[in-house]
CSV table of C-alpha atoms in Angstrom, one decimal:
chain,number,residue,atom,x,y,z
A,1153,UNK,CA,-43.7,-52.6,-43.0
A,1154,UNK,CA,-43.5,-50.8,-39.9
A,1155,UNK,CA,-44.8,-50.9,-36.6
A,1156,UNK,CA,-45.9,-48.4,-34.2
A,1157,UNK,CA,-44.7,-48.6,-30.1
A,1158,UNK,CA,-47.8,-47.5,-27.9
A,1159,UNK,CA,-46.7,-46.4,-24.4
A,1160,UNK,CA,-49.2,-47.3,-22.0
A,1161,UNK,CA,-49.3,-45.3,-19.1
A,1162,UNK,CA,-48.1,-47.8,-16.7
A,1163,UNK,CA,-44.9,-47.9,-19.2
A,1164,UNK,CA,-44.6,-44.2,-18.7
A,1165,UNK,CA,-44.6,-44.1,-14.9
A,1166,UNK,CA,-42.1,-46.9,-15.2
A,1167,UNK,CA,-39.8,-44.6,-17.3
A,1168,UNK,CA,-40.4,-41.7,-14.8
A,1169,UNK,CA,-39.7,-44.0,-11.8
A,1170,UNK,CA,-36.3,-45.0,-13.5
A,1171,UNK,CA,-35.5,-41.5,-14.3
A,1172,UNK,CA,-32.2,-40.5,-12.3
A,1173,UNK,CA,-32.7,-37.5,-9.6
A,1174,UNK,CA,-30.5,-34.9,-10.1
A,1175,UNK,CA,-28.0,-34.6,-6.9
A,1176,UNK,CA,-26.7,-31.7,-5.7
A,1177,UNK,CA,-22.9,-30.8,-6.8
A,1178,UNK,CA,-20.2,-31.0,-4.7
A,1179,UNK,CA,-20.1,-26.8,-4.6
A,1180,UNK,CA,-23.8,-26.3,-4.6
A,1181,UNK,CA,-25.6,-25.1,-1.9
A,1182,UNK,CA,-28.7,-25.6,0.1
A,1183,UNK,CA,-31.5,-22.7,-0.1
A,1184,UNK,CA,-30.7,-22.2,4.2
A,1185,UNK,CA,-26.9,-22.7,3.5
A,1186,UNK,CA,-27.0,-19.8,0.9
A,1187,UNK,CA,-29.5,-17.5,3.0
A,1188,UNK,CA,-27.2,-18.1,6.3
A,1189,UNK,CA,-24.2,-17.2,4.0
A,1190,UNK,CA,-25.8,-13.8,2.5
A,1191,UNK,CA,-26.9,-13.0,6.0
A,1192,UNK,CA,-23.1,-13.4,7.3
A,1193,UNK,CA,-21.6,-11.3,4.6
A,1194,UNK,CA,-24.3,-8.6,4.7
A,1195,UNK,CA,-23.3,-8.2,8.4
A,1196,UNK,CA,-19.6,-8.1,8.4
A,1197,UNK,CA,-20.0,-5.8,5.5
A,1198,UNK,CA,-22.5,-3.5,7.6
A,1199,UNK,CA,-19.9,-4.0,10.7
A,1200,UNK,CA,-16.9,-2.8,7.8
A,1201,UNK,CA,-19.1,0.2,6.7
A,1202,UNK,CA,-19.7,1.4,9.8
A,1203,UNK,CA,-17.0,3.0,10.7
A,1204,UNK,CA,-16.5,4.9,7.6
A,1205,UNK,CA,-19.7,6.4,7.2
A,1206,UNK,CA,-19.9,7.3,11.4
A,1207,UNK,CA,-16.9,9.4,10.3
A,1208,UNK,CA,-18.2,10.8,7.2
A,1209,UNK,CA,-21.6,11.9,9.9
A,1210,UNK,CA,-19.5,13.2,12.5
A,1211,UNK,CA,-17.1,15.5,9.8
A,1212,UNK,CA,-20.9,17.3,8.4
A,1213,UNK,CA,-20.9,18.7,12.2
A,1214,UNK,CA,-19.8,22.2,12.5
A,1215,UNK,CA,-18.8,22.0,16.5
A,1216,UNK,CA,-16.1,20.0,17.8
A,1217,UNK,CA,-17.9,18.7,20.2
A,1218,UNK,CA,-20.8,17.7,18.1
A,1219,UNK,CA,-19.4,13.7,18.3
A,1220,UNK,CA,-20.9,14.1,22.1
A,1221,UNK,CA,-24.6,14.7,20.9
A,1222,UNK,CA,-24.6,13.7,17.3
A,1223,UNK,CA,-28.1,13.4,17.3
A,1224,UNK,CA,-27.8,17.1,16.7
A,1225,UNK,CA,-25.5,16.8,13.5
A,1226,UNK,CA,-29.1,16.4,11.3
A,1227,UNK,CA,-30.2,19.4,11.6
A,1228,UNK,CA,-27.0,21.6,10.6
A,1229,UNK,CA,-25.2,19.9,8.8
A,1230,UNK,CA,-22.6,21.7,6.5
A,1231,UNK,CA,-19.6,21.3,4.7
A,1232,UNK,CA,-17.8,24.3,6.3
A,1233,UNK,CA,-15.4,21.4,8.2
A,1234,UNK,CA,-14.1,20.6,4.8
A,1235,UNK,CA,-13.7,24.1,3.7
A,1236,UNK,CA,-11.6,25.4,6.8
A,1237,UNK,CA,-9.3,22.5,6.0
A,1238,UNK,CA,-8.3,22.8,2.4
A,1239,UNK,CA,-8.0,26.4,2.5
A,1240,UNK,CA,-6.6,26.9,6.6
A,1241,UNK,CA,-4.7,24.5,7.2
A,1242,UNK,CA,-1.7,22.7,5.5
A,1243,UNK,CA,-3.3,19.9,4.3
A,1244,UNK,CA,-2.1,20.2,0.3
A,1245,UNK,CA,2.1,20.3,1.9
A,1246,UNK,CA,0.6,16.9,4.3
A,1247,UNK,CA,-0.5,15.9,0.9
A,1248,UNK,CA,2.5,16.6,-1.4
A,1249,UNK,CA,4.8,14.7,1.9
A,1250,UNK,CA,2.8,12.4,1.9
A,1251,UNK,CA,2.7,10.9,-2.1
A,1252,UNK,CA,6.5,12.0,-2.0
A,1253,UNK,CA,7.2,9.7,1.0
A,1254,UNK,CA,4.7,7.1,0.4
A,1255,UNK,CA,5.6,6.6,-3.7
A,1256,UNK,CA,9.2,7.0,-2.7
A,1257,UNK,CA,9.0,3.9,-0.5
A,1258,UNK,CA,6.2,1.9,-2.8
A,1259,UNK,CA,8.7,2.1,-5.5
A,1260,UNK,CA,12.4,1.7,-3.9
A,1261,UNK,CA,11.1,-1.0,-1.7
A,1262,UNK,CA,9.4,-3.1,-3.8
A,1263,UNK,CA,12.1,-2.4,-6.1
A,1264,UNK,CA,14.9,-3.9,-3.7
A,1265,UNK,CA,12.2,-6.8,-2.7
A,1266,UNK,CA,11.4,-7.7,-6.0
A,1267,UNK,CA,15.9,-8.7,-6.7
A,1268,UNK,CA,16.4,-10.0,-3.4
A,1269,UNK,CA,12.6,-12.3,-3.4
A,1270,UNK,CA,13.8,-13.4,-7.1
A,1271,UNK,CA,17.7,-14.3,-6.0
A,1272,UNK,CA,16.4,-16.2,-3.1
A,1273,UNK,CA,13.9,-18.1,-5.5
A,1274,UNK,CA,16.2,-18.9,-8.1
A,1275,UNK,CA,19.8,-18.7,-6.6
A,1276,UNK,CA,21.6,-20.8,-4.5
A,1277,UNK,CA,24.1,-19.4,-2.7
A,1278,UNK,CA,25.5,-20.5,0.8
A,1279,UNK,CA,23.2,-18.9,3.5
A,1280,UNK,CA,20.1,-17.8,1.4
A,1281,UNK,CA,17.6,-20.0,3.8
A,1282,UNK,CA,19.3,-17.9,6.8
A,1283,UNK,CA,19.4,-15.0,5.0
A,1284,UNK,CA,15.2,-15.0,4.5
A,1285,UNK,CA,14.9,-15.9,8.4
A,1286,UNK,CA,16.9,-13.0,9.2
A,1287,UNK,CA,14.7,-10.7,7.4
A,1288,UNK,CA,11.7,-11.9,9.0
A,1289,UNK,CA,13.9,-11.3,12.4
A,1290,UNK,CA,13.9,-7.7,11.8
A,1291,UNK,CA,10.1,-7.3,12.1
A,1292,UNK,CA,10.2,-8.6,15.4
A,1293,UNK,CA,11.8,-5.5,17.2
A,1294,UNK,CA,9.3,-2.7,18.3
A,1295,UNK,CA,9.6,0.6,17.2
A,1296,UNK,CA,10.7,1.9,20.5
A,1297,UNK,CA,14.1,-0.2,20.4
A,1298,UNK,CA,14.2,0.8,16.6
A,1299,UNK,CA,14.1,4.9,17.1
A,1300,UNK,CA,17.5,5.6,18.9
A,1301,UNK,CA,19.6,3.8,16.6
A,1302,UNK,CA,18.1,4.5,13.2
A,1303,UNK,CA,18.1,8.3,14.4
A,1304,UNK,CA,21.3,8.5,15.1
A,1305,UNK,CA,22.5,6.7,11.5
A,1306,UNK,CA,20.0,9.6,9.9
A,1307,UNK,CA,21.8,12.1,12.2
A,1308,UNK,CA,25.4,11.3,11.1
A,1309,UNK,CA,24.1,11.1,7.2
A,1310,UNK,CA,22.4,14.1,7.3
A,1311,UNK,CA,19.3,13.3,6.1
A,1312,UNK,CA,17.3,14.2,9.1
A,1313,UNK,CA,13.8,16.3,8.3
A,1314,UNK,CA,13.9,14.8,4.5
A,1315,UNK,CA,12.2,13.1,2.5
A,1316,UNK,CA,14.5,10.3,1.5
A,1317,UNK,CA,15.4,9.6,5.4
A,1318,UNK,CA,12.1,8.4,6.1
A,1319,UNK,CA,12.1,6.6,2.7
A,1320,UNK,CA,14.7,4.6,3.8
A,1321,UNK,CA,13.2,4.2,7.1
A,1322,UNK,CA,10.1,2.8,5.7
A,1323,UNK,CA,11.6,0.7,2.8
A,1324,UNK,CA,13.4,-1.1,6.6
A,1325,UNK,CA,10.0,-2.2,7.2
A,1326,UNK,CA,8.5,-2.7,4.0
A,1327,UNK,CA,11.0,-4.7,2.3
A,1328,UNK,CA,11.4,-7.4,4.7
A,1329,UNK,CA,7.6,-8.1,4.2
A,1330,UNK,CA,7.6,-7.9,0.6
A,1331,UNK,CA,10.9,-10.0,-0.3
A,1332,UNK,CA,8.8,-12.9,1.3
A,1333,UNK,CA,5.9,-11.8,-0.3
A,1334,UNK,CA,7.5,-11.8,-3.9
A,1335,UNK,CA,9.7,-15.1,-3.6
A,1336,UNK,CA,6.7,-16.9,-2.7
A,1337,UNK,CA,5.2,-15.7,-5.9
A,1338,UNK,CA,8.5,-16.4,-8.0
A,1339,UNK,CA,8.7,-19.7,-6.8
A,1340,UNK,CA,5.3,-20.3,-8.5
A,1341,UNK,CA,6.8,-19.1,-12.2
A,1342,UNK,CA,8.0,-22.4,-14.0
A,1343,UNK,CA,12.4,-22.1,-14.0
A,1344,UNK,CA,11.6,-23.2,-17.6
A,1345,UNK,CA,11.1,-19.7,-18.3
A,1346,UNK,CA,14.6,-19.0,-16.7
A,1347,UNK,CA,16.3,-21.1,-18.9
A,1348,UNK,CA,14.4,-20.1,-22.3
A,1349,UNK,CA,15.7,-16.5,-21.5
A,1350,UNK,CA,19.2,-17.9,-21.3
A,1351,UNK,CA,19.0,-20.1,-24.4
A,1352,UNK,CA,18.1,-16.8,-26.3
A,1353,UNK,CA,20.8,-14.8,-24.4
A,1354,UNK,CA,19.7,-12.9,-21.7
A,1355,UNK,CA,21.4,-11.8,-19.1
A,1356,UNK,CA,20.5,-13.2,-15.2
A,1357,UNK,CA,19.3,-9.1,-14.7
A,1358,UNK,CA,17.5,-9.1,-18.4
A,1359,UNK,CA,15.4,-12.6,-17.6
A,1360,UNK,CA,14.6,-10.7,-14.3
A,1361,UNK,CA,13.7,-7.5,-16.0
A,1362,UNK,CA,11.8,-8.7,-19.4
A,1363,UNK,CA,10.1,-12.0,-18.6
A,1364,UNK,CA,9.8,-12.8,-14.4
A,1365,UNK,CA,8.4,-9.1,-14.0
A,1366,UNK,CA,5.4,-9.0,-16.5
A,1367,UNK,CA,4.6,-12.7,-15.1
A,1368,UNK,CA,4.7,-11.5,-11.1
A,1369,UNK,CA,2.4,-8.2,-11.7
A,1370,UNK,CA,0.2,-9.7,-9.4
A,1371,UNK,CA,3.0,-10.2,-6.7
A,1372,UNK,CA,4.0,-6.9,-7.7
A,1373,UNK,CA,0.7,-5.0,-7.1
A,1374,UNK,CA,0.3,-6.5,-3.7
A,1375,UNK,CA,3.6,-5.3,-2.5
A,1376,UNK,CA,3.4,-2.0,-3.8
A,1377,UNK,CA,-0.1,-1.4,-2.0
A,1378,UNK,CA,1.6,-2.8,1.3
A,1379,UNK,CA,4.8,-0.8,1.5
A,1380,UNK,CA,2.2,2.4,0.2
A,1381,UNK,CA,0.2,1.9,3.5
A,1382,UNK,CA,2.8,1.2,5.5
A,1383,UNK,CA,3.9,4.5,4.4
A,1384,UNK,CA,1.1,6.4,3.8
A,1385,UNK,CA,-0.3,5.8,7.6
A,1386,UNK,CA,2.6,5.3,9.9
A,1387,UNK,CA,2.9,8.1,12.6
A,1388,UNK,CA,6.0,7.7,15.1
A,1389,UNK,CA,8.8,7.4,13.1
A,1390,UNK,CA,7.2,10.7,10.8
A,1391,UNK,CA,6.8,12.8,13.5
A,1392,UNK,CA,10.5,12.0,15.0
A,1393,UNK,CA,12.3,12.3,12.1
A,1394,UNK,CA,10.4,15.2,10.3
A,1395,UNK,CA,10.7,18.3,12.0
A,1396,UNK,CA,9.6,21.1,9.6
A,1397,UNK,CA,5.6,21.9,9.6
A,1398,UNK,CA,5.8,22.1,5.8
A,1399,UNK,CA,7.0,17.9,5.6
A,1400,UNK,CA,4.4,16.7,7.9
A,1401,UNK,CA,3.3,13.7,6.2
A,1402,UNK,CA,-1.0,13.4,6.6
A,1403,UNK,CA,-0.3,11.0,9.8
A,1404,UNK,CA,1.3,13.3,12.0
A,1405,UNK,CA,-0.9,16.6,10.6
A,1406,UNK,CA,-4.0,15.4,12.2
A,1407,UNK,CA,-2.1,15.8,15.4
A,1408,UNK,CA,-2.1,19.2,14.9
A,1409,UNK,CA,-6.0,19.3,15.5
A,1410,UNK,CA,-5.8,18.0,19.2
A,1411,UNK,CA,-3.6,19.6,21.4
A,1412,UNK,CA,-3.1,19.7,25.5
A,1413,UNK,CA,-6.7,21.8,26.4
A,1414,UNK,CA,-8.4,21.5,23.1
A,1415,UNK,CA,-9.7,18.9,20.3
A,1416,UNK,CA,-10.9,19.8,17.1
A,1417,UNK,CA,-12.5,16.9,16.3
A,1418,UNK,CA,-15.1,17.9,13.5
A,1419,UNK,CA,-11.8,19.2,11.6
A,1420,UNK,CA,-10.0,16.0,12.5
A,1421,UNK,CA,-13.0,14.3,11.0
A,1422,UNK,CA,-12.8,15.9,8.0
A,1423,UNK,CA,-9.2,15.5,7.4
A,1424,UNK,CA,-9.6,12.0,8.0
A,1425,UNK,CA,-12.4,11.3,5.3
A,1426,UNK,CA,-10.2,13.8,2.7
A,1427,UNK,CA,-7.0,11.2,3.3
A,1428,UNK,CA,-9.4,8.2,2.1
A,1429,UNK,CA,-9.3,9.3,-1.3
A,1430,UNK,CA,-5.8,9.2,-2.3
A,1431,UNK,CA,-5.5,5.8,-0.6
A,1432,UNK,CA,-9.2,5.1,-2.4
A,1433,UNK,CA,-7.2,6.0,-5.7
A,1434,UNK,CA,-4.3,3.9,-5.2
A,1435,UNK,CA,-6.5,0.8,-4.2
A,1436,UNK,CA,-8.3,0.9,-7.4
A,1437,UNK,CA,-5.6,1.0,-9.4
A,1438,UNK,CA,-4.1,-2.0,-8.1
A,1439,UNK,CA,-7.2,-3.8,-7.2
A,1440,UNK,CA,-7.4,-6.1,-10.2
A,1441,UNK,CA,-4.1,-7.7,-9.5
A,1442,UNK,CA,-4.4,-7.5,-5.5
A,1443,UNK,CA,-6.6,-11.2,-5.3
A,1444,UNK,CA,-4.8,-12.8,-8.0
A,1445,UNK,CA,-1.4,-11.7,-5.6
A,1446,UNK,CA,-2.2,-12.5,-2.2
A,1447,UNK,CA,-3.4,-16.4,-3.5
A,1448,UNK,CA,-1.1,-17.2,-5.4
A,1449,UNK,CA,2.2,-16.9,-3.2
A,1450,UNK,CA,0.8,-19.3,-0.8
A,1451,UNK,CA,0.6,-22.6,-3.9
A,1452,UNK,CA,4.4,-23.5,-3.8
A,1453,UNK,CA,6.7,-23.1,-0.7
C-alpha cells in the first residue's frame, strides 16, 4: 500500500522560505565593483596607449615640424618618413649593434647571474649574505661617477669602440639585478631536487645545468628581457664608449637626427616606432614565462 504526499501551498512557501540564499564568494564581485574596476583598467590602458600611437601619428608627417600643428598631419599623410630611414640612413648597422650588443649582454649576464643567484641559494660559504648586499651596492653609484673609471679599464684592455666592451659594461649593470632576481627564484625550487641529482651522480655544475635550469625558465625569461632592455635602450655609456658611426647602437643613432640648429623630428619619429618591433619581438617570445617569473621570486626570502 502506498500513500501519496500532497504539498499544499502553504507547505511550498515554507520550503521556499527555508531555502538558503546564495552569498556572494569571497572573490566575487559586486555589479558597481566590477564596472568601477573595467572603468580603471580601460583608462590606464588608454593613458599606456597613448603615447605610442601619438608617435606612430606624428612619424605619418612629412615635415619636421609637423608635431607643432599636427592637426595638419590628416591630410598628407605618408610613409615617406619611413622610407628615407631604411634606405638613407644607417639604421640596418644601429640594428645589427644593437642585437649584437643587446644579445651579447642578455645571454653573458644572465649567464653569470644565473651561477652566482644559484651558489648564493644553495651554498654556504663565509660572506655570501655580504656578498649579495654588495651587489646591490653597485647600483647605487650614478653613471657619471661610473664613466671615468670603467673608461679607463676599457682603455688599457683595448676594447674601446667594440662590441664586447660595452657588453661587459652592461652585463655590470644587469647582472647585479638579475643575480637577485634569480636566487629569489632558486630559493623557491625544493633542495630535494639538489640532493636527487647527487644520489644519481651529478656533479654540483650538472644538477645546475640539467635539472635547476629547466625548473627556473621562468626566472630565466625575466632576466633575460631585463638585461635585453637595459641594453637595448641605454644611451650614455654607448655613445662614450662607441666611437665609429657604423657601431652606433639604435640609442645613440636617433641623436643623429637632432643636432645644434636643426631637429628632424618626423624622421626621429619614425625611427623610434621602427625600434619597437625588435623589442615587440623579443617581448613575445618571453611573454609566457615573464608573469610566472616576476611572482614567483617574491614566495620565499
Amino acid at each position: 500500500m502506498s500513500t501519496t504526499t500532497v504539498e499544499t501551498p502553504a507547505t511550498v512557501s515554507e520550503r521556499t522560505a527555508e531555502a538558503p540564499r546564495r552569498t556572494r564568494g569571497r572573490g566575487d564581485k559586486s555589479l558597481a565593483g566590477s564596472l568601477v574596476s573595467h572603468g580603471i583598467l580601460i583608462v590606464a590602458s588608454l593613458i599606456a596607449l597613448f603615447p605610442i600611437v601619438w608617435l606612430i601619428f606624428l612619424s605619418l608627417g612629412p615635415d619636421k615640424d609637423d608635431y607643432l600643428r599636427p592637426g595638419g598631419i590628416w591630410k598628407k599623410m605618408t610613409f615617406d618618413n619611413y622610407s628615407f630611414v631604411l634606405q638613407h640612413t644607417e639604421f640596418f648597422s644601429w640594428l645589427k649593434s644593437s642585437l649584437i650588443v643587446s644579445l651579447g649582454t642578455t645571454v653573458i649576464g644572465v649567464l653569470i647571474a644565473a651561477t652566482t643567484g644559484y651558489a648564493v641559494s644553495r651554498m654556504r660559504f663565509p660572506g655570501y649574505r655580504k656578498f649579495m648586499w654588495v651587489l646591490l651596492v653597485t647600483q647605487m653609484f650614478p653613471v657619471a661617477v661610473l664613466m671615468v673609471p670603467m673608461y679607463q679599464m676599457l682603455s688599457d684592455l683595448k676594447l674601446i669602440d667594440s662590441y664586447l666592451g660595452l657588453i661587459l659594461v652592461y652585463c655590470s649593470t644587469a647582472v647585479p639585478y638579475c643575480a637577485w632576481l634569480l636566487k629569489g627564484y632558486f630559493d623557491t625550487i625544493p633542495f630535494e631536487i639538489d640532493e636527487a641529482g647527487r644520489v644519481d651522480g651529478l656533479t654540483p655544475f650538472g644538477t645546475f645545468a640539467r635539472l635547476i635550469l629547466p625548473l627556473a625558465r621562468p626566472g630565466l625569461a625575466v632576466a633575460g628581457f631585463y638585461s635585453f632592455l637595459t641594453a637595448f635602450g641605454e644611451v650614455a655609456f654607448a655613445s662614450t664608449f662607441m666611437l665609429s658611426d657604423t657601431k652606433y647602437t639604435f640609442a645613440v643613432g636617433l641623436q643623429s637626427f637632432v643636432s645644434e640648429h636643426d631637429a628632424q623630428r618626423n624622421l626621429m619619429a619614425a625611427t623610434a616606432v621602427l625600434i619597437a618591433i625588435p623589442v615587440s619581438v623579443f617581448f613575445y617570445l618571453v611573454q609566457k614565462n615573464l608573469v610566472t617569473g616576476l611572482t614567483a621570486g617574491g614566495t620565499k626570502g
